XYZ file of C-alpha atoms in Angstrom:
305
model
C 69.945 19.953 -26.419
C 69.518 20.426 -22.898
C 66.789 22.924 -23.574
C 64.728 20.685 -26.145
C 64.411 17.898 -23.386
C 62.974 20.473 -20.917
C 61.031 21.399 -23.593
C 59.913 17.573 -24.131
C 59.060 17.195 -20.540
C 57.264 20.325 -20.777
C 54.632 19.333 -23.189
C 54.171 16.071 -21.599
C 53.364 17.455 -18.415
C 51.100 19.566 -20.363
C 49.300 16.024 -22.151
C 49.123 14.445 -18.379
C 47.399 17.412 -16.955
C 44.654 17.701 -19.710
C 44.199 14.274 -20.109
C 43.289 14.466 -16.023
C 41.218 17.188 -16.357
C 39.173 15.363 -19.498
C 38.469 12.048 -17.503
C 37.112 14.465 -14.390
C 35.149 16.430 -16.750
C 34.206 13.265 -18.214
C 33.422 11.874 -15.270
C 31.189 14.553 -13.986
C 28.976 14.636 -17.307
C 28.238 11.549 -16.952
C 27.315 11.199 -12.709
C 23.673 11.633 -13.782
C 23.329 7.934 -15.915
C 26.337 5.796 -13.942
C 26.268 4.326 -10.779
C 29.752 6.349 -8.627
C 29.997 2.594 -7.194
C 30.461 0.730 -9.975
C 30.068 2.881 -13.222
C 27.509 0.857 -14.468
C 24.156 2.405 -16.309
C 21.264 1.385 -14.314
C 18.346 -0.607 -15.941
C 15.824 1.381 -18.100
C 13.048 2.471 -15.954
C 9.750 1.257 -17.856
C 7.418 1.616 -15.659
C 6.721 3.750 -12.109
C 5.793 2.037 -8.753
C 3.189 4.425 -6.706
C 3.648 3.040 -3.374
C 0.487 4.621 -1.298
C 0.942 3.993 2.877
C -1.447 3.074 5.580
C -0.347 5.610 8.199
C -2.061 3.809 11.276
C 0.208 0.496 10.187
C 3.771 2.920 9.736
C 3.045 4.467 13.209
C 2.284 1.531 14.746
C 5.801 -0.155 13.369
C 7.645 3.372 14.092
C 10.704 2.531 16.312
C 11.083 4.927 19.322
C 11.653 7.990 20.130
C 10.342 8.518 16.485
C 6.439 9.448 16.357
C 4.527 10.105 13.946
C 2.340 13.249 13.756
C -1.149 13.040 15.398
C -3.623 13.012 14.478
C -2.939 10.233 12.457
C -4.596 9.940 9.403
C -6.503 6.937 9.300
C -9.086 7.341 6.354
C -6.824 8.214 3.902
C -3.941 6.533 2.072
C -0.312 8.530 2.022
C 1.939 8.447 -0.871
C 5.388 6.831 0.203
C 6.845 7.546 -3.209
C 7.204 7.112 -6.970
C 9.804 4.175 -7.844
C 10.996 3.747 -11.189
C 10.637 -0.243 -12.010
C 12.079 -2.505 -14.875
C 10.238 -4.480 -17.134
C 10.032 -6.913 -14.505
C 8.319 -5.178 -11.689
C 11.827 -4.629 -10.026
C 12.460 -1.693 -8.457
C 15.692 0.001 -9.869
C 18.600 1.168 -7.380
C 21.219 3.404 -8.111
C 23.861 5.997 -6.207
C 23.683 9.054 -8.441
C 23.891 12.720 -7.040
C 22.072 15.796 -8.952
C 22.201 19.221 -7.662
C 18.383 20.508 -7.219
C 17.524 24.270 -5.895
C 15.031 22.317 -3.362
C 13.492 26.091 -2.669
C 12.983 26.804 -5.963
C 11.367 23.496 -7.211
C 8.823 22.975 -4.078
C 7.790 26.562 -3.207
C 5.112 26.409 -6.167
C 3.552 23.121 -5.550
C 4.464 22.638 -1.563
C 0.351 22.987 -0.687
C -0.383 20.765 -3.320
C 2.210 18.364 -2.546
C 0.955 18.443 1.293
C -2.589 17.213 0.320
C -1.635 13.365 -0.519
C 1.997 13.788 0.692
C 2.215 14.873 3.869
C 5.158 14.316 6.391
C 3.943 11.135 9.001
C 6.912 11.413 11.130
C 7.381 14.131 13.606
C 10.090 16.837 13.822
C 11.371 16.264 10.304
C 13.396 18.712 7.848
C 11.545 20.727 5.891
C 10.736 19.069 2.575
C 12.567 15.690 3.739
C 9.869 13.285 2.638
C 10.307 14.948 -0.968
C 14.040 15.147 -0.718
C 14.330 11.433 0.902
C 12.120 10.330 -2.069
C 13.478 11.788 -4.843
C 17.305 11.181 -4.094
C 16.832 7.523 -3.065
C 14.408 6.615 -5.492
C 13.271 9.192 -8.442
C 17.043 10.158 -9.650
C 17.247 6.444 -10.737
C 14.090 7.546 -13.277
C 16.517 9.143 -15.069
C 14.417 12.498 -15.478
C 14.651 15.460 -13.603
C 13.289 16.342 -10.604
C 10.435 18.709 -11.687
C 9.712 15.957 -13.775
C 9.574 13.668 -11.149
C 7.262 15.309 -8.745
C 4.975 16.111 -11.773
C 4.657 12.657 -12.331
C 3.154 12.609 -8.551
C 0.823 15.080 -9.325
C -0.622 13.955 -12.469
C -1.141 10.090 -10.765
C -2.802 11.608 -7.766
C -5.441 13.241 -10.062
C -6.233 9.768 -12.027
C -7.833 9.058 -8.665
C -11.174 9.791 -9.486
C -12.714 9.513 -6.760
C -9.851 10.927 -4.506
C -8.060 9.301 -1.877
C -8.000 4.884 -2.644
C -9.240 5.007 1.084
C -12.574 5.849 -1.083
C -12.528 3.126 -3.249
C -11.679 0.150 -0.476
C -15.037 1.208 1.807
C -16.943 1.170 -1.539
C -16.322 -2.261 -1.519
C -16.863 -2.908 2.050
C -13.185 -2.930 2.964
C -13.044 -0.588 6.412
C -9.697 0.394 8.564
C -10.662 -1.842 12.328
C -8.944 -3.582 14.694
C -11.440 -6.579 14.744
C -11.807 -6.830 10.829
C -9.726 -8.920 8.191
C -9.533 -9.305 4.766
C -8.224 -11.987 1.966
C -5.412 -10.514 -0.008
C -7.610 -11.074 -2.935
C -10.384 -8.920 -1.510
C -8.459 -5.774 -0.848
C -6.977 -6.385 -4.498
C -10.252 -6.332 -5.883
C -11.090 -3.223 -4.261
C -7.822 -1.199 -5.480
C -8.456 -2.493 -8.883
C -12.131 -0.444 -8.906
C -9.359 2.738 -9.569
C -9.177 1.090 -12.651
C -12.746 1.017 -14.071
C -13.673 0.556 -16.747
C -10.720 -0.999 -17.838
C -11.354 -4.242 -20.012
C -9.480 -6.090 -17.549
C -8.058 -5.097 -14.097
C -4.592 -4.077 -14.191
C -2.304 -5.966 -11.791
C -0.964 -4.311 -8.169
C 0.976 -5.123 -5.069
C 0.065 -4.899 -1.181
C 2.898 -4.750 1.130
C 2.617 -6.424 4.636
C 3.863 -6.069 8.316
C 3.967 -8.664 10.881
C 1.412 -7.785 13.998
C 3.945 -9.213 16.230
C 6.310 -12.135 15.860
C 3.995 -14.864 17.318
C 1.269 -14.044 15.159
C 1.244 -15.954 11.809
C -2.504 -15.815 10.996
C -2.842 -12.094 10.593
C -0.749 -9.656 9.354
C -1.343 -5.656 8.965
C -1.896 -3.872 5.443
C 1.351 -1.285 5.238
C 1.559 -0.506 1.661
C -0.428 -0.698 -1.423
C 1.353 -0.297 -4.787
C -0.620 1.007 -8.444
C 1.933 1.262 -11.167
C 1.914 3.891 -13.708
C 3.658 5.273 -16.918
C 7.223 7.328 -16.311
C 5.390 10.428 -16.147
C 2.173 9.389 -14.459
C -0.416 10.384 -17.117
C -1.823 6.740 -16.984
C -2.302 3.368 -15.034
C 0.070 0.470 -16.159
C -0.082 -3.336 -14.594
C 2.086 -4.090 -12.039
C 4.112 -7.214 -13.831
C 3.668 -10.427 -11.551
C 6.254 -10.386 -8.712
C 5.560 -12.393 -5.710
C 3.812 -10.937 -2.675
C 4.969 -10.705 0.348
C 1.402 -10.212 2.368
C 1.284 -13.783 0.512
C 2.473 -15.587 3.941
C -0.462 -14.113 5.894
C -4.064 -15.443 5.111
C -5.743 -13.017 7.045
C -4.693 -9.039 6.571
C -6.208 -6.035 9.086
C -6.278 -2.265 7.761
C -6.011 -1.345 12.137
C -7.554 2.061 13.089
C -5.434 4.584 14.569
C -4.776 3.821 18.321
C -5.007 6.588 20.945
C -2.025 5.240 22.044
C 1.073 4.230 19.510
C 1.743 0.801 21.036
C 0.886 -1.922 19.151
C -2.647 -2.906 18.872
C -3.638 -6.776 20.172
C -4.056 -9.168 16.893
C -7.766 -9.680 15.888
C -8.765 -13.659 17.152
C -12.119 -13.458 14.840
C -11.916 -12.674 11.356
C -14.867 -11.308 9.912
C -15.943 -10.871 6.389
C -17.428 -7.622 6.017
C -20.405 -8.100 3.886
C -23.109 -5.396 3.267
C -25.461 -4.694 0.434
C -25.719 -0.813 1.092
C -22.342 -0.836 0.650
C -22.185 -2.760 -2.587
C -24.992 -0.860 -4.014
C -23.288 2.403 -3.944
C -20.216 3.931 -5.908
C -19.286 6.521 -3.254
C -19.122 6.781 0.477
C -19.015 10.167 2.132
C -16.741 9.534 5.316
C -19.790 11.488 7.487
C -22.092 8.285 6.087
C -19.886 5.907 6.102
C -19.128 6.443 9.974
C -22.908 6.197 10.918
C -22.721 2.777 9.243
C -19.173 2.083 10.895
C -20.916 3.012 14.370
C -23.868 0.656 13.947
C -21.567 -2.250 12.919
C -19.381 -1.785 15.934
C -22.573 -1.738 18.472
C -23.020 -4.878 16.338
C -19.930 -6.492 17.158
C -20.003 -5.894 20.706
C -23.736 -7.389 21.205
C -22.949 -10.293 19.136
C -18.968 -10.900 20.473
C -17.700 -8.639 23.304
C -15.754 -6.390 20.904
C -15.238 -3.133 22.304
């Protein structure tokens, strides 16, 4: 008798110990589609945010001692990241870990990666824009990482012209100090990427404050395109509100020689000129002739320098 309830307590033991090891199992199978917080599937990415930086405007905001990598780039957009969106236009959060060979996945496409998503910030990790990115943001896509950064890759070529730096000074839209812009007018610009689409596809800007007295002006930070899950093709952004919507006037500022902040522009000017409009394309080596000759025009007619 005695041995029969040892062998009882035996075999449940046994149960309790498998049934452990089934939920853990369990458990792991499942980290890469639940939330660890909560256990809670996140919401069905349907869409991809492409969130493009100014890097004058993020080096300017930089807290110290964190710089930014000079030169900085200031005729070119950067990509922040892709962000996998709801139906909505919401961005989607989650806390899910996946094990990547980082190595493995970025050694063939590192130099292509580097063209439109460079590093800004100074004395970083290798690959920790990528790895920032990708385990904040593109896990919650719910595709793998290879996937993810393919998806990068195949955006940055719908560009056709290359960088959206392009497209903005085809229509007139230049980085200065002394320069703003309507919302609506840098809008228009972006949506030239999407030409000739039978009807522009909505975006967002993001906006910075120039400093806290200032609540006229306010710089360009971000611009946002959206695209499918894998980036083969240009989506609207569903309507969300704005947030550069609280500053009338917005200034793409130049890169300073020095990182503190630049003063906020007092005139506003439109810029407005038909050589501009007339063309499709603006080499940066013609476009700075023209940006010369306006600035010798600003100081003779205002006392810009």
């Amino acid at each position: 008798m005695k041995k029969l309830s040892y062998l009882l307590l035996f075999l449940v033991l046994i149960i309790v110990l498998l049934a452990i090891i089934f939920n853990v199992s369990y458990q792991d199978k499942t980290t890469l589609f639940l939330h660890v917080d909560d256990l809670k599937a996140p919401p069905v990415p349907a869409l991809m945010w492409y969130v493009l930086t100014w890097p004058p405007t993020f080096c300017l905001k930089l807290k110290p001692p964190a710089e930014c990598i000079k030169p900085i780039r200031d005729h070119e957009f950067t990509l922040h990241g892709l962000w996998p969106a709801d139906a909505n236009g919401k961005t989607i959060t989650c806390k899910i870990k996946v094990p990547v060979d980082y190595d493995k996945l970025f050694r063939p496409i590192e130099a292509q990666l580097n063209t439109f998503w460079p590093e800004l910030k100074a004395n970083q990790p290798k690959y920790n824009i990528w790895i920032h990115e990708w385990e904040k943001h593109g896990v919650c896509g719910l595709t793998t990482a290879a996937e993810y950064f393919d998806a990068a890759i195949r955006t940055n070529g719908l560009f056709t012209r290359g960088n959206l730096y392009n497209y903005l000074a085809s229509s007139s839209i230049v980085s200065s100090d002394h320069v703003a812009y309507t919302q609506d007018a840098i809008i228009k610009a972006i949506q030239t990427v999407f030409a000739p689409a039978p009807a522009p596809l909505g975006v967002y800007l993001r906006c910075t404050e120039i400093d806290s007295t200032n609540t006229t002006h306010g710089y360009l930070s971000e611009a946002v395109v959206c695209t499918t899950m894998d980036g083969s093709k240009f989506v609207t952004c569903p309507p969300r509100a704005r947030n550069c919507d609280k500053f009338p006037n917005i200034v793409i500022p130049s890169a300073p020689p020095s990182l503190a902040p630049a003063p906020a522009p007092t005139i506003p000017i439109t810029l407005r000129s038909p050589r501009f409009q007339e063309e499709t394309y603006v080499t940066y080596s013609t476009f700075e002739k023209s940006r010369a000759k306006f600035n010798e025009w600003l100081t003779l007619m205002f006392g810009l320098e």
